[in-house]
XYZ file of C-alpha atoms in Angstrom:
565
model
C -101.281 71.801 -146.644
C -102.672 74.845 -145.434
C -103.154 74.475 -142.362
C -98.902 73.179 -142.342
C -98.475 76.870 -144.027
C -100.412 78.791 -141.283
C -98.470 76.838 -138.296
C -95.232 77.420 -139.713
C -96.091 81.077 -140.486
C -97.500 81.360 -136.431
C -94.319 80.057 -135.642
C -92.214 82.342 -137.557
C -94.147 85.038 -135.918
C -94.067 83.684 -132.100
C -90.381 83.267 -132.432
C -89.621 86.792 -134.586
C -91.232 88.334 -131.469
C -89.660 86.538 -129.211
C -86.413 87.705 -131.177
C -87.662 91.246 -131.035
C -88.052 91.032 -127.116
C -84.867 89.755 -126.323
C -83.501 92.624 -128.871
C -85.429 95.095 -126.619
C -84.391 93.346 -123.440
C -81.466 96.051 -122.716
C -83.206 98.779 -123.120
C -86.292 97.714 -121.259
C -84.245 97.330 -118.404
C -82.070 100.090 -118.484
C -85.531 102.349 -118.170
C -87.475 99.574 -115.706
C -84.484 99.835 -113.038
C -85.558 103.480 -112.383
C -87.936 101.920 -110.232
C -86.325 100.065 -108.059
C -85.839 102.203 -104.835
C -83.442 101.516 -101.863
C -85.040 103.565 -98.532
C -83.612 104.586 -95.641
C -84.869 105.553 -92.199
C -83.848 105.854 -88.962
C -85.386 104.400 -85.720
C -85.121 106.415 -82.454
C -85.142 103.584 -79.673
C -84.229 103.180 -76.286
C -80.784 102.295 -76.545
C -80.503 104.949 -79.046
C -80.940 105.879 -83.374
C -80.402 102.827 -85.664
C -80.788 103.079 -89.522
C -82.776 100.884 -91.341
C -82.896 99.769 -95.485
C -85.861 98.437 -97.510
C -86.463 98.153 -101.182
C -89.437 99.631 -102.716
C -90.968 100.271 -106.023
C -91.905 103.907 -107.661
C -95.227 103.582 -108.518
C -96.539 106.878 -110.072
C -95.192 110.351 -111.174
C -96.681 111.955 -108.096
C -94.513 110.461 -106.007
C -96.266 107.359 -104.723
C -93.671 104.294 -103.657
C -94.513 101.185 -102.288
C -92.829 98.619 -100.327
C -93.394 95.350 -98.033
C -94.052 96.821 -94.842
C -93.117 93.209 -93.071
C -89.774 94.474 -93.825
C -89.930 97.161 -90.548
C -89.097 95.228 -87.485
C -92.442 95.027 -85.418
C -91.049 96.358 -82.751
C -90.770 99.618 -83.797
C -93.544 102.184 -83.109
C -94.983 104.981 -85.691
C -93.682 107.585 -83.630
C -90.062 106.884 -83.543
C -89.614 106.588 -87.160
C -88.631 109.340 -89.233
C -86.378 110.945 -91.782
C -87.048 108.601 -94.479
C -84.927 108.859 -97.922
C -85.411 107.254 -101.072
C -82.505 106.055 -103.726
C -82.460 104.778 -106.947
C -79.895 104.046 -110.056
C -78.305 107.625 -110.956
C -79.812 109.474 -108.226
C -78.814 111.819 -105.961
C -76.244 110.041 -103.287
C -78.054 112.201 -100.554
C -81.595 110.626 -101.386
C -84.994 112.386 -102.185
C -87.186 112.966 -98.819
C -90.295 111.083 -98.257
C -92.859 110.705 -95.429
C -94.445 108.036 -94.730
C -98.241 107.351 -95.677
C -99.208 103.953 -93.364
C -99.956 100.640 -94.897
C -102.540 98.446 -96.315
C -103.286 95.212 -94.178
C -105.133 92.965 -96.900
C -101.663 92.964 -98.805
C -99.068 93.319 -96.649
C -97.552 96.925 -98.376
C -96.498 99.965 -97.514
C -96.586 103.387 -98.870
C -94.031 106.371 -99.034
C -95.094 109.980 -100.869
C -91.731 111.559 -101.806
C -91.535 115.381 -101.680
C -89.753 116.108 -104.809
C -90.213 112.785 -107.138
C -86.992 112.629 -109.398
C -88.169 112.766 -113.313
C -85.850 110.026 -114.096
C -87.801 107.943 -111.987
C -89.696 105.134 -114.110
C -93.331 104.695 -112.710
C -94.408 101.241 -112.791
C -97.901 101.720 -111.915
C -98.591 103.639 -115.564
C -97.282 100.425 -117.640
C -99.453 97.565 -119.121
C -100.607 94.736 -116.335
C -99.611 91.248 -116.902
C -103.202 90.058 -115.427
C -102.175 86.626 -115.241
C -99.246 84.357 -114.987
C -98.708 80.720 -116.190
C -96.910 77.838 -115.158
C -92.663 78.324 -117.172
C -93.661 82.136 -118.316
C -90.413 83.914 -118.432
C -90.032 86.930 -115.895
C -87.192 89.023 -114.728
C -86.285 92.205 -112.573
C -84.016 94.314 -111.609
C -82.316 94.294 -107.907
C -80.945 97.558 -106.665
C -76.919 97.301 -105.690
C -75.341 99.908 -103.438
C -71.756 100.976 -104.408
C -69.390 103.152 -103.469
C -71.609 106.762 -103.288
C -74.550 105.776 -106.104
C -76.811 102.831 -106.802
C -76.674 99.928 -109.447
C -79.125 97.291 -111.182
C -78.416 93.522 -111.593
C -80.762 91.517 -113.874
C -81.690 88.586 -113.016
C -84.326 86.563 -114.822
C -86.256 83.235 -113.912
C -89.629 81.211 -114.488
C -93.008 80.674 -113.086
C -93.284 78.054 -110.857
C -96.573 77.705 -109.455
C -99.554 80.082 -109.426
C -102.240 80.573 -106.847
C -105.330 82.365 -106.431
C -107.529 84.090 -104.263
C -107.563 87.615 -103.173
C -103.641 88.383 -102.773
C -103.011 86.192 -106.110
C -99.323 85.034 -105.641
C -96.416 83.737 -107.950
C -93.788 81.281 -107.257
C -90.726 81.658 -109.095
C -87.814 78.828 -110.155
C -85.279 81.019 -108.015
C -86.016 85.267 -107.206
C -85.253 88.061 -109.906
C -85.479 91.059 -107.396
C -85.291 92.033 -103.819
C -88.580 92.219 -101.400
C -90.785 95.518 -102.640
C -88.941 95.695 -106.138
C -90.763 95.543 -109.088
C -90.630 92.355 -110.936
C -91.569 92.245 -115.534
C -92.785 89.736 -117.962
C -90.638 88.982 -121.166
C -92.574 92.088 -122.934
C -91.902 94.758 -119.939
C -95.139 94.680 -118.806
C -95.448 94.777 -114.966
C -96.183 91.825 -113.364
C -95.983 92.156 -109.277
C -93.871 92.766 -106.689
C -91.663 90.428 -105.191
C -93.025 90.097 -101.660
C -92.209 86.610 -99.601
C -89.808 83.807 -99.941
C -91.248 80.400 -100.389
C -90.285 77.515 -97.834
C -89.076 74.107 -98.670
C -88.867 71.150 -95.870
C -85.998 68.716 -96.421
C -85.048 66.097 -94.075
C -81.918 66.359 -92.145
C -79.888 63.490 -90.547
C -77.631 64.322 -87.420
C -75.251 61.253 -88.287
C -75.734 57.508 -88.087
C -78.721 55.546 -88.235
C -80.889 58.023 -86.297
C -84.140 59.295 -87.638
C -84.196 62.633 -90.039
C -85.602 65.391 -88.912
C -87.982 68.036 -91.119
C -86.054 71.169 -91.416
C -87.812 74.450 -93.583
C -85.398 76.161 -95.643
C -86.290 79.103 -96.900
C -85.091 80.154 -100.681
C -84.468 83.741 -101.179
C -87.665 86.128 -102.094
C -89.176 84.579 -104.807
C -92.794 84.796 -104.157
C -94.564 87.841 -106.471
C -97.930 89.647 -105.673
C -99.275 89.975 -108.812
C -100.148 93.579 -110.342
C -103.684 93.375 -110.467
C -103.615 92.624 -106.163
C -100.720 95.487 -106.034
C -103.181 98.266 -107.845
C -106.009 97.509 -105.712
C -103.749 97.840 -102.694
C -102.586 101.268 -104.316
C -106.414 102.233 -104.468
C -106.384 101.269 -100.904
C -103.757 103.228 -99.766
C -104.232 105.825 -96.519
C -103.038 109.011 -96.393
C -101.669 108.958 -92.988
C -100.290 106.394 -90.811
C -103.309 107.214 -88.728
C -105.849 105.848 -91.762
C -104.478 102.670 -91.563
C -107.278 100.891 -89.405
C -108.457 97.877 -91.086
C -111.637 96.040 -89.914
C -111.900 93.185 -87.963
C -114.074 91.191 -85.624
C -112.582 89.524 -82.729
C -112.504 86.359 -83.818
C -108.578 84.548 -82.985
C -107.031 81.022 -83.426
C -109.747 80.787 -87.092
C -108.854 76.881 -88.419
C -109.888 75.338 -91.673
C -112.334 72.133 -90.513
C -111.388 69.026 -91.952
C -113.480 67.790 -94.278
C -114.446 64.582 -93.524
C -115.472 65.693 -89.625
C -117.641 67.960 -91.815
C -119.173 65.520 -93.723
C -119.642 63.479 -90.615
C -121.689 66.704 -89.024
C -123.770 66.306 -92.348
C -122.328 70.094 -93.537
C -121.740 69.173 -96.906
C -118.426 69.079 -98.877
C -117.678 73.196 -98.660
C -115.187 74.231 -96.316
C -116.087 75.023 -92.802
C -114.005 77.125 -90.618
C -113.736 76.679 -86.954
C -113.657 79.701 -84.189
C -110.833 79.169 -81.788
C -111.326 82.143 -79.804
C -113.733 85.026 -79.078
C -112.767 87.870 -77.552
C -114.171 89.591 -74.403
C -115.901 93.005 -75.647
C -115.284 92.285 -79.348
C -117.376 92.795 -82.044
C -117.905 88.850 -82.426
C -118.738 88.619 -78.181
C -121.487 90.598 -79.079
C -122.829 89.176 -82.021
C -123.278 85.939 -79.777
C -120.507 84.112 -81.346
C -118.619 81.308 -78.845
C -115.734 79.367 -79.284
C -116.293 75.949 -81.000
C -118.535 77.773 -83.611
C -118.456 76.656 -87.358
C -118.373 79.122 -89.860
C -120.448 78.002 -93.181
C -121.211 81.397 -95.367
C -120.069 85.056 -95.336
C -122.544 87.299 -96.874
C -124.551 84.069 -98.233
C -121.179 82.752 -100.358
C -119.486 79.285 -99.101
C -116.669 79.683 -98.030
C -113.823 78.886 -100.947
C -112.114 75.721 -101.219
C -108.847 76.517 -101.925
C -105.988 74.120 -102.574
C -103.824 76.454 -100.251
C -104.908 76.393 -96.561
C -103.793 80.247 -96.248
C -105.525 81.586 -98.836
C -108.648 79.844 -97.231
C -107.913 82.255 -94.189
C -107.239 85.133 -96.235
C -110.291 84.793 -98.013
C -112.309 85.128 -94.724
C -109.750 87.899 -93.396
C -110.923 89.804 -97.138
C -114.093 89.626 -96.326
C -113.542 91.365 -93.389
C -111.294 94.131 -94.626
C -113.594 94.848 -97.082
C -116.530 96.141 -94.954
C -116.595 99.594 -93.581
C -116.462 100.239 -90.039
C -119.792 99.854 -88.704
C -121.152 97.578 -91.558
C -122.756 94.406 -90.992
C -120.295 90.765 -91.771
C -123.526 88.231 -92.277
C -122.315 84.828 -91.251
C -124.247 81.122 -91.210
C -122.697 79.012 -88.323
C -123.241 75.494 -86.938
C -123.295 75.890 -83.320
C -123.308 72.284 -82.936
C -126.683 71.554 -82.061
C -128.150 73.917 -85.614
C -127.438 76.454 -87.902
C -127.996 79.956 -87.617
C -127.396 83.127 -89.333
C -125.755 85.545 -87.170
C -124.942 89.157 -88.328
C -121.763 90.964 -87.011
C -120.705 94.626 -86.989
C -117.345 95.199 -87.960
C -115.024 97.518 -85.517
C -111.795 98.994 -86.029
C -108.733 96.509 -85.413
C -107.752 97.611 -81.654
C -104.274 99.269 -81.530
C -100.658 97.754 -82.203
C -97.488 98.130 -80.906
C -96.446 99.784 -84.145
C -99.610 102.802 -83.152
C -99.444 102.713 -79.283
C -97.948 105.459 -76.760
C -95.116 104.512 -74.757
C -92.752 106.955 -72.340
C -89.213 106.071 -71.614
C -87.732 107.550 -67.861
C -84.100 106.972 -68.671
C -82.760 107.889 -65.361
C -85.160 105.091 -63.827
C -84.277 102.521 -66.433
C -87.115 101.358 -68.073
C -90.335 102.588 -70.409
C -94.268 101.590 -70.024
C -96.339 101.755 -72.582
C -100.288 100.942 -73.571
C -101.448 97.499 -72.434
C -102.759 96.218 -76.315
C -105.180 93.347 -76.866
C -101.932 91.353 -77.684
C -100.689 91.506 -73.982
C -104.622 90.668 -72.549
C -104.178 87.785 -75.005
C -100.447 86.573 -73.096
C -101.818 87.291 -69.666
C -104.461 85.171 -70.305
C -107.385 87.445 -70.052
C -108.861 88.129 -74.246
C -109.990 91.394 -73.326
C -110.342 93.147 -77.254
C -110.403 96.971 -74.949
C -107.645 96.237 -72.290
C -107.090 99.077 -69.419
C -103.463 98.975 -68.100
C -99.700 100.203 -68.272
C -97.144 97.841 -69.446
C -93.570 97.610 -69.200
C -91.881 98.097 -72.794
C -88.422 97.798 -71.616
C -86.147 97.399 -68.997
C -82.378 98.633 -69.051
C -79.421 96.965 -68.253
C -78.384 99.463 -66.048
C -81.554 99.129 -63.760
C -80.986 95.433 -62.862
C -77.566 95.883 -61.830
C -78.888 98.307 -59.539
C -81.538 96.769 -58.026
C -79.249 93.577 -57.683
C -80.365 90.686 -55.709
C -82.617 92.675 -53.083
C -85.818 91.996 -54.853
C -87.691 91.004 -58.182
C -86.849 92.666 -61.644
C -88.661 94.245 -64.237
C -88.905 92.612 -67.312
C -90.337 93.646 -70.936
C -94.435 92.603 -70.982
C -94.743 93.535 -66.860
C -98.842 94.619 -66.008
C -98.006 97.317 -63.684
C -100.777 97.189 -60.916
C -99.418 99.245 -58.456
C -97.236 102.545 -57.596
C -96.455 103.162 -54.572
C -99.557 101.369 -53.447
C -101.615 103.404 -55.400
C -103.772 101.503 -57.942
C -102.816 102.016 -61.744
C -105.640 101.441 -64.258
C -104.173 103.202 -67.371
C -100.901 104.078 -69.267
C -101.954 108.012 -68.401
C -102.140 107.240 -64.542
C -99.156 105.061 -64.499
C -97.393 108.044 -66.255
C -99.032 110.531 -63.941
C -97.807 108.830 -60.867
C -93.944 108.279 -61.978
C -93.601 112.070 -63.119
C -95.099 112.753 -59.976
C -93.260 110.717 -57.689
C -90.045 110.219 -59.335
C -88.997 113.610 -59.212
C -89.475 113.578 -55.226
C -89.701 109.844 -53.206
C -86.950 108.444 -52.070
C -87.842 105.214 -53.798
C -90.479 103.472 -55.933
C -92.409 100.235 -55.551
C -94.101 98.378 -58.439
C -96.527 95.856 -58.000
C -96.506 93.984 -61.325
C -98.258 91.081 -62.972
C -96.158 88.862 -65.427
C -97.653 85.705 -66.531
C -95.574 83.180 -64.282
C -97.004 85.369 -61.174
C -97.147 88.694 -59.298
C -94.490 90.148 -58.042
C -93.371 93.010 -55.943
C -90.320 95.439 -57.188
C -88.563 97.739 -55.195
C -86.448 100.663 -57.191
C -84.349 102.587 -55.442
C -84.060 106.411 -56.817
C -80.164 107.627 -56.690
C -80.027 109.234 -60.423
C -81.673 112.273 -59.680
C -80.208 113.387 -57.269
C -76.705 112.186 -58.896
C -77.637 114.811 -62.031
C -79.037 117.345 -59.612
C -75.130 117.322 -58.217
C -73.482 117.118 -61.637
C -75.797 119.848 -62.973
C -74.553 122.584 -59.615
C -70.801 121.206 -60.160
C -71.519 122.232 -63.786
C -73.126 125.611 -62.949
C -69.859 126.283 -60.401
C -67.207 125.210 -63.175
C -68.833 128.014 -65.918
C -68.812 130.685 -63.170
C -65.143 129.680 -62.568
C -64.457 130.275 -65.856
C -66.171 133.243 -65.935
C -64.727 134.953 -62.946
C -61.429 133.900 -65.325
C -62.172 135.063 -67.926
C -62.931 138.489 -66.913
C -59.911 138.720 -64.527
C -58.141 138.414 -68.548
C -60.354 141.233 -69.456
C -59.666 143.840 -66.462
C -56.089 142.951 -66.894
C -55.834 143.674 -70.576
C -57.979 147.039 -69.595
C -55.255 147.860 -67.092
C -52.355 147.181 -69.461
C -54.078 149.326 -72.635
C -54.830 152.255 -70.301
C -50.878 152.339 -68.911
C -49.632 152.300 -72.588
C -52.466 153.638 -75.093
C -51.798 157.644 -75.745
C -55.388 158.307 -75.214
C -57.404 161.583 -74.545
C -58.764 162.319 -71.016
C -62.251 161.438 -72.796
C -61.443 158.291 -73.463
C -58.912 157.514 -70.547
C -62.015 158.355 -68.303
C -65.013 155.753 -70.182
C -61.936 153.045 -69.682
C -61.554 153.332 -66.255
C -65.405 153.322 -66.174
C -65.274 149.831 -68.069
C -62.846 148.607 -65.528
C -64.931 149.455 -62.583
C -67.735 147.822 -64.134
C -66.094 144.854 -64.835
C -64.273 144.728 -61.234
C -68.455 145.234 -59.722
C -69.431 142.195 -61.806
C -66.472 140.037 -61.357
C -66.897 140.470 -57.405
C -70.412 139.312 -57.863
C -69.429 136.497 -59.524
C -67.390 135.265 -56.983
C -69.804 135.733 -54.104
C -72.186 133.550 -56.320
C -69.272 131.023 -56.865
C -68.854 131.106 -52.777
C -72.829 130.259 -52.538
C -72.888 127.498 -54.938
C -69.574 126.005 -52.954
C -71.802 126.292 -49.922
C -74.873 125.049 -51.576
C -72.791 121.910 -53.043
C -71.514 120.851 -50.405
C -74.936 120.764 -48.157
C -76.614 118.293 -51.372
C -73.227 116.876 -51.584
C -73.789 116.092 -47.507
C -77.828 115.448 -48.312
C -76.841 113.389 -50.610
C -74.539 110.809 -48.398
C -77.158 110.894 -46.046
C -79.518 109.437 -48.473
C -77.132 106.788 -49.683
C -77.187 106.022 -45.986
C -80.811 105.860 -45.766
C -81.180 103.827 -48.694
C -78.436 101.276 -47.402
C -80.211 100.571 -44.340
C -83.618 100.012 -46.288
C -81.661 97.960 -48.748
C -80.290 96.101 -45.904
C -84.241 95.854 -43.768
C -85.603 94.707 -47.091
C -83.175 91.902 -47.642
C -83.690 90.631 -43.854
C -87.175 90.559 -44.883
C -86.957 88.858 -48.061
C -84.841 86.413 -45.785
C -87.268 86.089 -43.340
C -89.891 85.105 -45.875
C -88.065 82.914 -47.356
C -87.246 80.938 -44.143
């Protein structure tokens, strides 16, 4: 009987609280959607300034925000990003400033500082943790709407899934409660992640008939949360400057999870084995002695975790990894197939990426080259971790139509080789070479490597001199309207010394004024008469080189024709 009394009293109490939360519900939301952060930036690219919008969270009252940084495109480098502004419900509809701080590569985020911080923004990051989610646990969250000229919050709430561990520990929810970077709550208000992926499904599709279905992924909207515990020890990894975010790494590509009967077959026992796919030339793994093939049993004398989720297999290893200091030893016990071995690796800096690479666009050639990465050795074929070279970033439309069909392109991922026929082994001689001869030759020729084949292209160099023109036609029409524009003022001179009743004084400094402005307005026109003269000599120069080029438009196409026959 007493132990009946005690349930039903537990029960009273589970439910009154559970009354008391959904009484509080309101108000906890009306204070957690301060957090929720729409940001702004814009992107200065080649075809010119594009804005781009992410959701974040406001982490603490200093200003910290965070967001998924797999939300910027990955084609868009560190230096052309800028101006960022952050909004939230009730703020300002011009946005508070921010800069941004880099990312942290074990999560996935990204971090903002804002100048100013807003006090009606709600910091997230000083509220209770919800350490640990469970299978039906109710969440919810709050997704930032734009309206017209302010932000609003829609709740939305759901349930838990499916849980996994590991060292990004994730949440899969019944359907998502907030956008990707906003903050996502438990029934109490505690925090409990950030919404960060969206989960994939695979359904089988039928085109029609009797014909076999195919497996298609469809992808729900974002409801995969990083739990708080793996967002606070992101924030306690976060750099101060897009240049401190350099995670560690070894030089190790194409890492597979062994299967685990082929293991037991090799007599490795029943702990997961990863396989090496690649090793990169001049990597730290190259010289460690690691090959391809190579088994990976231990890191830092732990087995590697079984984990009912391939990926967080991988990210395990990739952890273990990130969390060494450049410099520091990664001990690892392989199989090389013939024994085992313990083989100790010293962790480098990751090389660069596109997003931290120098690149120079020459609009009036067309295109931009940029630092060869490890990414482009790995697409040529050559797994070089410290790759020399120049690389094409991008090619304009405008530059094919002008080359037309007298020889080979350009195209995005070109090695240039060759300038000119003089060799190019870096992005700072490649760039040394255009500036040099762009502003003078007649006409450049690129020796490229592209991974179907070399090739040779030939550019042809009319812009410059085409804005050399415009720029003298430019100078002559603001002298013409200068020489105009003082004939007004000598005439209005004229006019106020006829009818003005002025003293002899004053008559006299007039007529001085009028001289002077006759002496400068006949200057004027002899440097009109020049830049006539010296317009029409480029203007002449000018159809002469046309000329020029024609005919060695015209020799290189017999050529081409010739070697193709």
């Amino acid at each position: 009987m007493l132990y009946r009394v005690l349930a039903l009293f537990l029960v009273f109490i589970c439910c009154r609280a559970g009354v008391l939360c959904a009484e509080n519900l309101p108000e906890l939301f009306r204070q957690r959607s301060t957090s929720c952060l729409s940001i702004t930036f814009k992107h200065l690219g080649y075809d010119g300034e594009s804005k781009i919008f992410l959701r974040g969270t406001f982490w603490s009252s200093d200003g910290l925000a965070i967001f998924c940084y797999s939300d910027i495109p990955m084609r868009m480098r560190f230096a052309d990003i800028r101006d960022f502004r952050v909004f939230f419900k009730g703020g300002d509809e011009l946005g508070l400033k921010a800069r941004f701080l880099g990312f942290d590569e074990i999560s996935g985020l990204g971090f903002l500082k804002l100048d100013n911080p807003s006090k009606e923004l709600f910091p997230v990051g000083d509220l209770q943790r919800r350490e640990k989610l469970n299978v039906a646990d109710d969440v919810w969250g709050a997704a930032l709407m734009e309206a017209s000229n302010c932000h609003v919050a829609e709740f939305y709430s759901s349930k838990v899934s499916m849980s996994f561990g590991g060292v990004n520990r994730r949440h899969i929810l019944c359907s998502g409660v907030s956008r990707m970077g906003e903050p996502v709550f438990d029934k109490s208000g505690a925090f409990a992640g950030i919404t960060s992926d969206s989960s994939a499904r695979t359904v089988l599709v039928s085109q029609g008939g009797d014909t076999e279905k195919i497996p298609l992924e469809m992808y729900d909207i974002p409801n995969v949360v990083l739990s708080a515990e793996s967002v606070a020890a992101a924030v306690r990894r976060a750099p101060k400057s897009p240049e401190e975010s350099k995670s560690c790494w070894i030089g190790v590509y194409n890492v597979g999870i062994m299967d685990r009967g082929a293991a037991r077959l090799m007599g490795l026992g029943d702990s997961a084995a990863l396989t090496i796919g690649d090793v990169l030339k001049n990597s730290p793994a190259e010289r460690a002695g690691l090959k391809q093939g190579d088994i990976v049993l231990e890191v830092d004398g732990k087995n590697i975790p079984n984990s009912p989720m391939a990926q967080q297999t991988l990210d395990a290893f990739s952890a273990a990894i990130d969390s060494k200091r450049i410099g520091e030893p990664l001990r690892l016990k392989i199989f090389d197939g013939a024994e085992k071995k313990d083989v100790e690796v010293f962790v480098g800096p990751r090389p660069k990426t596109y997003r931290q690479c120098k690149a120079k666009y020459y609009k009036n050639l067309g295109f931009a080259v940029r630092e060869m990465l490890m990414d482009d050795s790995e697409r040529l074929g050559t797994m070089d971790a410290s790759p020399k070279g120049c690389v094409v970033d991008y090619v304009g439309p405008e530059l094919s139509k002008r080359e037309g069909a007298a020889s080979s392109t350009l195209a995005d991922g070109d090695l240039i080789r060759e300038i000119n026929s003089q060799h190019v082994g870096s992005f700072e001689e490649a760039v040394k070479l255009i500036d040099k001869l762009g502003a003078g030759a007649r006409q450049l020729v690129i020796l490229a490597e592209a991974p179907e084949g070399t090739k040779l292209v030939k550019m042809r160099i009319l812009i410059l001199c085409a804005i050399l023109a415009l720029g003298h036609l430019a100078v002559a029409s603001e002298a013409s309207q200068a020489r105009e524009a003082f004939r007004e003022s000598v005439r209005i001179c004229q006019l106020t010394a006829k009818t003005s009743a002025l003293g002899a004084e004053q008559a006299a400094n007039l007529d001085r004024l009028i001289g002077a402005a006759r002496a400068h307005l006949a200057a004027l026109e002899t440097d009109l008469e020049a830049l006539k003269k010296a317009n029409d000599e480029r203007r002449e120069a000018l159809k002469q080189t046309s000329r020029a080029l024609a005919r060695d438009a015209d020799a290189l196409a017999a050529f081409s024709r010739f070697l193709d026959g």
